[in-house]
Coordinates of N, CA and C in Angstrom, one line a residue:
X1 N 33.9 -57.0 37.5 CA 33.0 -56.6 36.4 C 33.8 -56.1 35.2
X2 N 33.7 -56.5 33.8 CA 34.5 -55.7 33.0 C 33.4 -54.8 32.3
X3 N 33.9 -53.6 32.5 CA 33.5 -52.3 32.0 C 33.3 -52.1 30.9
X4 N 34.3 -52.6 29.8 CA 34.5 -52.8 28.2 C 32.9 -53.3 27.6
X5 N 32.8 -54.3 28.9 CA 31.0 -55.2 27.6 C 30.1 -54.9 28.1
X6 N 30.2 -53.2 28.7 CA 29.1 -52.9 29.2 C 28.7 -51.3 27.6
X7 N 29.5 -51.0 27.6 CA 29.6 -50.2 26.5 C 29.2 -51.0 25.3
X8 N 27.6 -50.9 24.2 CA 27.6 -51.0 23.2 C 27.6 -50.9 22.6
X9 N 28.3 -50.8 21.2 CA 29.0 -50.4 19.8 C 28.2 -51.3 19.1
X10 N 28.0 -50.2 17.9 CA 26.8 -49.9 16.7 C 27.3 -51.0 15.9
X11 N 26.1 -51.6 15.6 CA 26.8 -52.8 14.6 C 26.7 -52.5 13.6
X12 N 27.4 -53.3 12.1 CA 27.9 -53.1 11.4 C 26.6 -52.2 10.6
X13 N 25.9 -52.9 10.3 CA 25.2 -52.0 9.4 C 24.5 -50.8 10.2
X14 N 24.3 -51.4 11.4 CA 23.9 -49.8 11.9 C 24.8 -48.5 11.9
X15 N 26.5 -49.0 11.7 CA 27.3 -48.0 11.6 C 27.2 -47.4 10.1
X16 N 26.5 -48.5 9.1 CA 26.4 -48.1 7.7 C 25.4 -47.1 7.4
X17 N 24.1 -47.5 8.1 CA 23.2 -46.3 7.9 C 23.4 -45.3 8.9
X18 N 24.2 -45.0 9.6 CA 24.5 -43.7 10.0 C 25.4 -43.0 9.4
X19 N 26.7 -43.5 8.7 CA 27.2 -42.8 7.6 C 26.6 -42.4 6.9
X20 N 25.8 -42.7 6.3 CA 24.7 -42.5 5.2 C 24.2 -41.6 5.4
X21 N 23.2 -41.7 6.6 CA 22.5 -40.3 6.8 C 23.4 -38.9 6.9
X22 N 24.8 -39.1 7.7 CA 25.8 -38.4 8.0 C 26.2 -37.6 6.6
X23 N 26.6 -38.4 6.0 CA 26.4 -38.2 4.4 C 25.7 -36.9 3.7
X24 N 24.8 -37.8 3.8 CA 23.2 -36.8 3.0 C 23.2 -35.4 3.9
X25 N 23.5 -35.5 5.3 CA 23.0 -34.4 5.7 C 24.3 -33.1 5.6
X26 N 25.8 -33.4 5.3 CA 26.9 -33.0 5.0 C 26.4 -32.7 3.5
X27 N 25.9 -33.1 2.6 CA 26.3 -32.4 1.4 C 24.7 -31.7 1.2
X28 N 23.9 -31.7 1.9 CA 22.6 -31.0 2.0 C 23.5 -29.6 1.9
X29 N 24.7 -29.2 3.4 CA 24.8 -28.4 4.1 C 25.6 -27.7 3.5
X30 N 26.2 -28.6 2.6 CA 27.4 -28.2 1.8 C 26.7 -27.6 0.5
X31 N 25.8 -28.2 -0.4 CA 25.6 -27.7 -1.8 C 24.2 -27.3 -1.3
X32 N 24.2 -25.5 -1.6 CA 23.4 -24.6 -2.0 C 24.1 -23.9 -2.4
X33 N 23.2 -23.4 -3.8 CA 23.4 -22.7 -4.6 C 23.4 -21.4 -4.5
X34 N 24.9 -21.0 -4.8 CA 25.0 -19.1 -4.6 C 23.9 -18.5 -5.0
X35 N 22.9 -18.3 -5.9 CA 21.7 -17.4 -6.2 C 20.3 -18.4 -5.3
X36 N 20.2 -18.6 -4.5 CA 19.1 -19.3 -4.2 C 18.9 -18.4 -2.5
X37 N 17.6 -17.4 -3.1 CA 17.6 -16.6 -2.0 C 15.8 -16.8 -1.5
X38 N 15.6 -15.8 -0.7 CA 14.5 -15.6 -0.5 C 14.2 -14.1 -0.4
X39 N 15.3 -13.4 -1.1 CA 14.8 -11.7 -1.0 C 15.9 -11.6 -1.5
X40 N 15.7 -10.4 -2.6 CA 16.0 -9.8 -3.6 C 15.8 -8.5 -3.5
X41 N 16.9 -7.6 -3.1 CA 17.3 -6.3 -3.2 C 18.2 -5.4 -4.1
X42 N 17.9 -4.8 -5.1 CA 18.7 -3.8 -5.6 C 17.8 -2.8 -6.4
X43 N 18.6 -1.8 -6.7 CA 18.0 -0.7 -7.7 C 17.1 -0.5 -7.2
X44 N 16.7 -0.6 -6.1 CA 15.2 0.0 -5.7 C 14.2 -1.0 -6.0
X45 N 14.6 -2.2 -6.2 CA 13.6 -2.9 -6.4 C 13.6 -4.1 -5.6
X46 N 12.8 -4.8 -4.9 CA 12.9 -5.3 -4.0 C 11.9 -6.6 -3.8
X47 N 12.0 -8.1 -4.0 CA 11.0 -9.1 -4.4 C 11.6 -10.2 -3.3
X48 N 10.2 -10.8 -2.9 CA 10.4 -11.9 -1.9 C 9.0 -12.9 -2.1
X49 N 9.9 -13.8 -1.6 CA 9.4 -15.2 -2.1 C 9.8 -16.5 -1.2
X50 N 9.2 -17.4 -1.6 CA 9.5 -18.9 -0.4 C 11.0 -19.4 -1.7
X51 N 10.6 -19.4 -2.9 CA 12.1 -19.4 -4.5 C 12.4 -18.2 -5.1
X52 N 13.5 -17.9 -4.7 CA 14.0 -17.0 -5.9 C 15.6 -17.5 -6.2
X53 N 15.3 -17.6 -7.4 CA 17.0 -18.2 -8.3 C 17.1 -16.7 -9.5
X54 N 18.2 -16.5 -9.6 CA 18.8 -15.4 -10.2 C 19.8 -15.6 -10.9
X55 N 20.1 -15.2 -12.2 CA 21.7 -15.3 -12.8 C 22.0 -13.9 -13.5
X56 N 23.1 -13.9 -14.2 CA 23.3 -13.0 -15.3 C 23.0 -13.3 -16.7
X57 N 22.3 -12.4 -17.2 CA 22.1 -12.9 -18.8 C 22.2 -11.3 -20.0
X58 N 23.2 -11.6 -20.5 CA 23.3 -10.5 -21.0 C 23.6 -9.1 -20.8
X59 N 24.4 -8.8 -19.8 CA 24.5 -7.4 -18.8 C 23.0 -7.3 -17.7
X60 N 22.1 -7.9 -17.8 CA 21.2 -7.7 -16.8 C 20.7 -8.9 -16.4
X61 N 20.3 -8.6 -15.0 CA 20.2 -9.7 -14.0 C 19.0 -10.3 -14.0
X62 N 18.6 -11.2 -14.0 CA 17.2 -12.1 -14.4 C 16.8 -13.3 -13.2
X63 N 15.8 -12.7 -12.6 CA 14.8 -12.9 -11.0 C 13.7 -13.7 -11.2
X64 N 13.6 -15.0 -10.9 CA 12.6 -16.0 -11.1 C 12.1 -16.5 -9.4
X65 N 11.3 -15.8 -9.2 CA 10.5 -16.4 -7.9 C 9.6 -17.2 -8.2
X66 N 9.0 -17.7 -7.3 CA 7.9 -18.8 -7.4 C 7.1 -19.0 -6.0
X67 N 6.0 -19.0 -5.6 CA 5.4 -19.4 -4.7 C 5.0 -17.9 -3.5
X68 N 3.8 -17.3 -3.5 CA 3.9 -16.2 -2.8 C 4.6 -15.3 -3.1
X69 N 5.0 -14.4 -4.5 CA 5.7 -13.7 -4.8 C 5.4 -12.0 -4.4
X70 N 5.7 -11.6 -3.5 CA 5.6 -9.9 -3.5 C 7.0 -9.5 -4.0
X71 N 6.6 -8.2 -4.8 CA 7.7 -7.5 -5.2 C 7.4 -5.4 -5.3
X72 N 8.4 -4.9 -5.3 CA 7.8 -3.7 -4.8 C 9.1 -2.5 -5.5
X73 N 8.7 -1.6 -6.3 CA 9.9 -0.1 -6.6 C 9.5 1.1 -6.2
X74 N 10.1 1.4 -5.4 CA 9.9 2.7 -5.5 C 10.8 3.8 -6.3
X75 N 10.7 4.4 -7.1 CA 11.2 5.9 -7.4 C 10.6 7.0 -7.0
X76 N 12.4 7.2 -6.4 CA 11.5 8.4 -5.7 C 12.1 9.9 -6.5
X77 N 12.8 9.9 -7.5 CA 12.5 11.0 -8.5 C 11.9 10.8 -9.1
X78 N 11.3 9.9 -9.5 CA 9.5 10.5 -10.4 C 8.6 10.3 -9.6
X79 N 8.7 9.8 -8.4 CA 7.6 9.9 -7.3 C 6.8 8.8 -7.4
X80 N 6.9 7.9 -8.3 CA 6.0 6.9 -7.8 C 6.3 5.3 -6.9
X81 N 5.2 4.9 -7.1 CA 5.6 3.0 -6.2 C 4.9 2.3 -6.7
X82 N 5.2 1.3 -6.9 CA 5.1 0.2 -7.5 C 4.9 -1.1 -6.6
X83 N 3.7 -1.6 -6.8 CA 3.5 -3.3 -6.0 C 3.1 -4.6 -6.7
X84 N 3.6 -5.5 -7.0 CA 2.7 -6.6 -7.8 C 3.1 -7.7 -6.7
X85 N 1.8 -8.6 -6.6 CA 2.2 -9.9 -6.1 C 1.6 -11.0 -7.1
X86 N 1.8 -12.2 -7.3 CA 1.8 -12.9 -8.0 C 2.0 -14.7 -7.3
X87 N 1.8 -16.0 -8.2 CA 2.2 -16.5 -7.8 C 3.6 -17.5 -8.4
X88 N 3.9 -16.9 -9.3 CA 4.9 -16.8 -10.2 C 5.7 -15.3 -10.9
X89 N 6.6 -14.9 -10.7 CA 6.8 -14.0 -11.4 C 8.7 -13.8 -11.8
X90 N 8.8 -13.8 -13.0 CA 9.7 -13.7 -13.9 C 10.5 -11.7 -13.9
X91 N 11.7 -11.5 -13.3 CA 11.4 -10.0 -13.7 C 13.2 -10.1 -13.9
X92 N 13.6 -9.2 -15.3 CA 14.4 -8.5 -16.1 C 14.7 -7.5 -15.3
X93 N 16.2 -7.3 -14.6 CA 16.3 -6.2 -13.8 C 17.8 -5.4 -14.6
X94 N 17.0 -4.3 -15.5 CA 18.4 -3.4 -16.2 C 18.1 -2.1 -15.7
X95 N 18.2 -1.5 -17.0 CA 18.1 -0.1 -16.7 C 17.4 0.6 -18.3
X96 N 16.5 1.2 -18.4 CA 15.7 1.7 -19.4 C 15.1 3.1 -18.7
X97 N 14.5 4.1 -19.8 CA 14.3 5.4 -19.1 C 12.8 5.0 -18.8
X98 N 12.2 6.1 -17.9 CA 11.0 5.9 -17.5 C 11.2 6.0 -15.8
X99 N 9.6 5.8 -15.2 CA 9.7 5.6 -14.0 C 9.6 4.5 -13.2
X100 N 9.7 3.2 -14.0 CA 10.2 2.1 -13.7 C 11.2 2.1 -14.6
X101 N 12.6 2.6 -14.4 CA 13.4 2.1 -15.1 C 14.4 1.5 -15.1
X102 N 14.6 0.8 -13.5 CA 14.7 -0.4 -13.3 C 14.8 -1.7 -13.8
X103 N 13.3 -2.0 -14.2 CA 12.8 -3.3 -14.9 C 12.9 -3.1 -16.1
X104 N 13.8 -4.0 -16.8 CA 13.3 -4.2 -18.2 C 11.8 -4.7 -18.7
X105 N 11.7 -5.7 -18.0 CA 10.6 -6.8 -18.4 C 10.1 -7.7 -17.1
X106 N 8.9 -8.1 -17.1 CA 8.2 -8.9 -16.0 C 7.8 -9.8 -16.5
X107 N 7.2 -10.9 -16.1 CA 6.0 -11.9 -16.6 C 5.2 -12.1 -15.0
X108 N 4.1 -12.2 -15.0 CA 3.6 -12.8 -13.4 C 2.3 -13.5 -14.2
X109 N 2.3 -14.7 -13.6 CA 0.7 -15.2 -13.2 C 0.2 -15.7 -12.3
X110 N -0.6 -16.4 -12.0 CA -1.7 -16.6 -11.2 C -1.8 -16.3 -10.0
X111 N -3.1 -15.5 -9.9 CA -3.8 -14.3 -9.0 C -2.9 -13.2 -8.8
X112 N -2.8 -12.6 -10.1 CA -1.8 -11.2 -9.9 C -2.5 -10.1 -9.7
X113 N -1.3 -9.3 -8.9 CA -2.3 -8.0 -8.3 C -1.1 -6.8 -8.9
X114 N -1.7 -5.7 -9.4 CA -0.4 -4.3 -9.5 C -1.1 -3.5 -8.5
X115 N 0.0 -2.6 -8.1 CA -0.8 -1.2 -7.5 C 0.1 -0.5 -7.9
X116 N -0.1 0.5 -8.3 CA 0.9 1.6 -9.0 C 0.2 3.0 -8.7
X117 N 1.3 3.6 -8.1 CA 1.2 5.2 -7.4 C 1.7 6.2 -7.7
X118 N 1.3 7.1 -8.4 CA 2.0 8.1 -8.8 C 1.5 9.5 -8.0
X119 N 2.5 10.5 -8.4 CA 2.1 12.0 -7.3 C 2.2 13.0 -8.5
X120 N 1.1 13.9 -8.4 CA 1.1 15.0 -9.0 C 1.8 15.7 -8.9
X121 N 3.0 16.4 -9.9 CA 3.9 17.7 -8.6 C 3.0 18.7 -8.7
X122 N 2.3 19.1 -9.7 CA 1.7 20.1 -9.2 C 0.5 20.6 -8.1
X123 N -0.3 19.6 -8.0 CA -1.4 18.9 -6.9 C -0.9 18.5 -6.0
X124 N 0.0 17.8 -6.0 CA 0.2 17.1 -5.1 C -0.4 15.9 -4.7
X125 N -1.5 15.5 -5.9 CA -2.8 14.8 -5.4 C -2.1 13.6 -6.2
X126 N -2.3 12.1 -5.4 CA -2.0 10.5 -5.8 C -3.3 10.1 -6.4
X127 N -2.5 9.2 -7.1 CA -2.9 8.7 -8.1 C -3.0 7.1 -7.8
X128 N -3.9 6.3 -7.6 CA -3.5 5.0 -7.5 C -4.5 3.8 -7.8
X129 N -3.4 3.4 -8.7 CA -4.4 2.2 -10.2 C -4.2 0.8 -9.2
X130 N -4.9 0.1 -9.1 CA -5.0 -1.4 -8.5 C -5.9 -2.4 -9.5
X131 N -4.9 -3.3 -9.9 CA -5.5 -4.5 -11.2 C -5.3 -5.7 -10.4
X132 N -6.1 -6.3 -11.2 CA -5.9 -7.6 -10.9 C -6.5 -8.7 -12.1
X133 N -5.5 -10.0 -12.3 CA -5.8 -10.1 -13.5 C -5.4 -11.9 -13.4
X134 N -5.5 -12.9 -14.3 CA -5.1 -14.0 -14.5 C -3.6 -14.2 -14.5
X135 N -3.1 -13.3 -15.5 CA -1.5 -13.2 -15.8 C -1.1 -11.9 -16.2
X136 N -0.4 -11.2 -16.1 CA 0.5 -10.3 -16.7 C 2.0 -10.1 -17.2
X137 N 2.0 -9.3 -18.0 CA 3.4 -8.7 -18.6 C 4.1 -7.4 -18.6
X138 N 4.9 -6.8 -18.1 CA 5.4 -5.6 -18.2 C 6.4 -5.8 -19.2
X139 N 6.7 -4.3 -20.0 CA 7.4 -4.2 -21.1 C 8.4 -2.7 -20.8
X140 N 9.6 -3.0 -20.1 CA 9.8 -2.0 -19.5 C 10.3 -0.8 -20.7
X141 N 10.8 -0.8 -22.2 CA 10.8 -0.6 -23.2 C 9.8 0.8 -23.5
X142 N 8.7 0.3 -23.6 CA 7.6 1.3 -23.8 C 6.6 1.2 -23.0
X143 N 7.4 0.9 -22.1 CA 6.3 1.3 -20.3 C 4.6 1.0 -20.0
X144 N 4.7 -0.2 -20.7 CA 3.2 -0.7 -21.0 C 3.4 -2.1 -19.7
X145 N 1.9 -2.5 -19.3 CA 1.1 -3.4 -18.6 C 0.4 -4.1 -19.4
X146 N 0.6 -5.4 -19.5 CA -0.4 -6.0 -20.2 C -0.9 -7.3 -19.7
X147 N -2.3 -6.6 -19.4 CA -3.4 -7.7 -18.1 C -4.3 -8.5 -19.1
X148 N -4.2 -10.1 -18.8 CA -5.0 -11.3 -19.6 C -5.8 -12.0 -18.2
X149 N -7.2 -12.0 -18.9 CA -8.0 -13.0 -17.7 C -8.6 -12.5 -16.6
X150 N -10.4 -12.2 -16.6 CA -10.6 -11.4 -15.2 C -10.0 -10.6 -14.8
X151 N -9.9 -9.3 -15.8 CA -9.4 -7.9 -15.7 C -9.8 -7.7 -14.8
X152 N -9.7 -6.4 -14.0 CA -10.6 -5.5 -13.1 C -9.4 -4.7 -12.8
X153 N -10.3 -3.1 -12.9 CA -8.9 -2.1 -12.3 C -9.3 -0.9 -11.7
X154 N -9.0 -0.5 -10.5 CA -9.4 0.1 -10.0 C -8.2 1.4 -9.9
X155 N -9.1 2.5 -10.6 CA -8.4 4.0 -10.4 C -8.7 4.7 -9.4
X156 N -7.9 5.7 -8.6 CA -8.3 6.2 -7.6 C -8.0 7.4 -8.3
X157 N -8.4 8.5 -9.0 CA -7.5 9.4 -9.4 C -8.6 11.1 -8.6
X158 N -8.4 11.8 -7.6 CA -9.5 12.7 -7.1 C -9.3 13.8 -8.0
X159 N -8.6 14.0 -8.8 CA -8.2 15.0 -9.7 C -9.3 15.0 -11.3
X160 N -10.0 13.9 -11.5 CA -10.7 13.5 -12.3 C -12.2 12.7 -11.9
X161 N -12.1 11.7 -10.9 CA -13.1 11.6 -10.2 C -13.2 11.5 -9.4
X162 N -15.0 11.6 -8.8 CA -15.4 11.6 -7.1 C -15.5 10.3 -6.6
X163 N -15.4 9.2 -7.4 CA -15.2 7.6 -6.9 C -14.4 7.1 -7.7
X164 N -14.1 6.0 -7.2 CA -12.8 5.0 -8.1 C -13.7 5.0 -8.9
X165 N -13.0 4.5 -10.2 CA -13.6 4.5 -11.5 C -13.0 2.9 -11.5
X166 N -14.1 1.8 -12.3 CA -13.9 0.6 -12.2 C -13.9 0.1 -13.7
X167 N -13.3 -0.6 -13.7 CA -13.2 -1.2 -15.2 C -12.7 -2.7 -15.0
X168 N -13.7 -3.0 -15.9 CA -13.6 -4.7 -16.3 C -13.4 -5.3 -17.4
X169 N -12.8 -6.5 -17.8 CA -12.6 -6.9 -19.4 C -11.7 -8.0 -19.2
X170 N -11.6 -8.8 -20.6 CA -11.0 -10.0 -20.8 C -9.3 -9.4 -21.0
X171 N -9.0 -8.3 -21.5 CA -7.7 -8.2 -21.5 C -7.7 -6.3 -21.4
X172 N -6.5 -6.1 -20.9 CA -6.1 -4.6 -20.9 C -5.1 -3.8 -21.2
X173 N -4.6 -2.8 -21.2 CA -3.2 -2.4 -21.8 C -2.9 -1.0 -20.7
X174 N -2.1 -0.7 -19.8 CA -1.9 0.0 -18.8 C -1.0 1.0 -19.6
X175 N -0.9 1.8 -19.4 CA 0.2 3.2 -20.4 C 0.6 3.8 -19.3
X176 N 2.3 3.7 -18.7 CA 2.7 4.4 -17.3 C 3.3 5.1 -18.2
X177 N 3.4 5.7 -19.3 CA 4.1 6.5 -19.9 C 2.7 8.3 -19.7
X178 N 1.4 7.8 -19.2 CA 0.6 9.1 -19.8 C 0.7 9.4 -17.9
X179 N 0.8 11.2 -18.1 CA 0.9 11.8 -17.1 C -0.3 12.8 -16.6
X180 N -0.7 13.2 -15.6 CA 0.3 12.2 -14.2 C -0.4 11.0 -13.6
X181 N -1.6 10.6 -14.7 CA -2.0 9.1 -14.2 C -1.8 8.5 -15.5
X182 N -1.6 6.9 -15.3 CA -1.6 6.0 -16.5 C -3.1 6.0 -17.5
X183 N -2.9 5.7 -18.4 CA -4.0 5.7 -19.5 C -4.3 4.2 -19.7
X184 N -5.4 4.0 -19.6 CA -6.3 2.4 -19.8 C -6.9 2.3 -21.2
X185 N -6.6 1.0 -22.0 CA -7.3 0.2 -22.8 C -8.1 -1.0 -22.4
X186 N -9.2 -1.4 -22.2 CA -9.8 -2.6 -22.4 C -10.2 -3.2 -23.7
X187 N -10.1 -4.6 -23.4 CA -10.5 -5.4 -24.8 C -11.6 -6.5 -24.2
X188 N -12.3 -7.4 -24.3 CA -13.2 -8.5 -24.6 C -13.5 -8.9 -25.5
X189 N -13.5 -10.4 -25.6 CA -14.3 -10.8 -26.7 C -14.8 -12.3 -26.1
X190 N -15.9 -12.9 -26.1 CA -16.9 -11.7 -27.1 C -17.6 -11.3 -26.4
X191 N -17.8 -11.0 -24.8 CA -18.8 -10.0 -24.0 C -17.7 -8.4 -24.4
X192 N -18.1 -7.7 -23.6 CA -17.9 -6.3 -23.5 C -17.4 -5.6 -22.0
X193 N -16.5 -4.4 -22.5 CA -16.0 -4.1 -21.4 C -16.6 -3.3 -20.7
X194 N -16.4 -3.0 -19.7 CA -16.8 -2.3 -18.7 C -16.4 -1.4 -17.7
X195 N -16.9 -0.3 -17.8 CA -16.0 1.1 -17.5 C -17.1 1.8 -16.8
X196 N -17.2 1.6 -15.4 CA -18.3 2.7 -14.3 C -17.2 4.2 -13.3
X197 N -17.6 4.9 -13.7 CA -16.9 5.9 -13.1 C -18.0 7.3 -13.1
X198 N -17.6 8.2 -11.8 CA -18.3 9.6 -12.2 C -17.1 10.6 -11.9
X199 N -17.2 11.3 -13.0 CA -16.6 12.3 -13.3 C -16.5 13.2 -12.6
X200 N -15.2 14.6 -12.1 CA -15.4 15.1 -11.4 C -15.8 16.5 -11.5
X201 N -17.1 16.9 -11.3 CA -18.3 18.5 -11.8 C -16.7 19.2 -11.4
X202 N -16.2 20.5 -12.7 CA -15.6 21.4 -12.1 C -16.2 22.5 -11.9
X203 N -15.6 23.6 -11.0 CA -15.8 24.2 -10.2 C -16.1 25.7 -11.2
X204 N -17.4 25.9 -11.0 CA -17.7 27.1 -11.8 C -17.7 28.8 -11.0
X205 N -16.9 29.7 -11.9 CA -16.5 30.7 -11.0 C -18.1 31.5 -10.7
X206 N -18.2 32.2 -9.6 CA -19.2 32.8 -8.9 C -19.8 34.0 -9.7
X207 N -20.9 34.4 -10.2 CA -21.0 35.5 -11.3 C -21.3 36.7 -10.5

């Protein structure tokens, strides 16, 4: 019996499309791109995603995720935290004063959410805004939020009121610069905004 023509060897083109695939799957393995992550850590700031590509531009680093975007800061000398998810979001990562000062600049859209938490030092009492909006922008510059599309925001603030205070509108303006909770603008056009809250009775001394 010869043993040799019992052994079958790949014929010619079958040896061809196995290189080939061999090929494809060697330079799959080989080219990825150094910034192509799925989590993004520094400065206290922290974003994850199914895409995130990153470069340098200008002395500061610039974070483009895509697809299921959470991102999150905390400071913890001015005491607050910060959450936005998004399904796109664009964020400028330098350094500017404030309590996000971190971020220069953000862009997020579709189905964005913020939560933003701040602590009274004096109270001690939290403070915590939850939006949600079509798209937004942070301006890390002069510490502004700016929400487009099916506003809604919800303030938790117990230092002011006895229920969240709700607010609705076509567009809004968040002010993380006013202490020790952020300051709200609504706009609409052409319906009207909408602001439900009760205020909290203070405490009258005993005669």
């Amino acid at each position: 019996m010869n043993i040799h023509r019992l052994v079958q060897h790949p014929k010619p083109r079958q040896r061809m499309r196995l290189l080939i695939v061999m090929t494809i799957v060697l330079c799959v393995m080989i080219y990825v791109p150094a910034f192509a992550l799925t989590r993004y850590e520094s400065n206290g700031v922290t974003i994850v995603a199914a895409i995130i590509d990153g470069n340098l531009i200008d002395g500061s680093y610039k974070v483009v995720a895509d697809k299921s975007v959470y991102a999150k800061m905390i400071d913890q000398a001015a005491g607050t935290f910060f959450e936005a998810e998004s399904d796109k979001m664009m964020v400028i990562i330098g350094s500017v004063s404030g309590p996000m000062g971190a971020i220069k600049s953000a862009e997020l859209c579709g189905l964005v959410k913020l939560t933003y938490t701040t602590c009274d030092p004096k109270t001690s009492l939290k403070t915590v805004t939850t939006a949600t909006a079509d798209s937004a922008t942070y301006d890390g510059v002069v510490q502004k939020a700016y929400l487009v599309g099916n506003v809604k925001i919800v303030n938790t603030n117990p230092a002011l009121y006895t229920e969240p205070a709700v607010m609705t509108g076509d567009k809004a303006t968040i002010d993380l610069k006013s202490t020790p909770s952020p300051a709200f603008r609504l706009e609409s056009s052409p319906g009207l905004s909408r602001i439900e809250l009760t205020p909290k009775k203070e405490a009258t001394a005993p005669k």
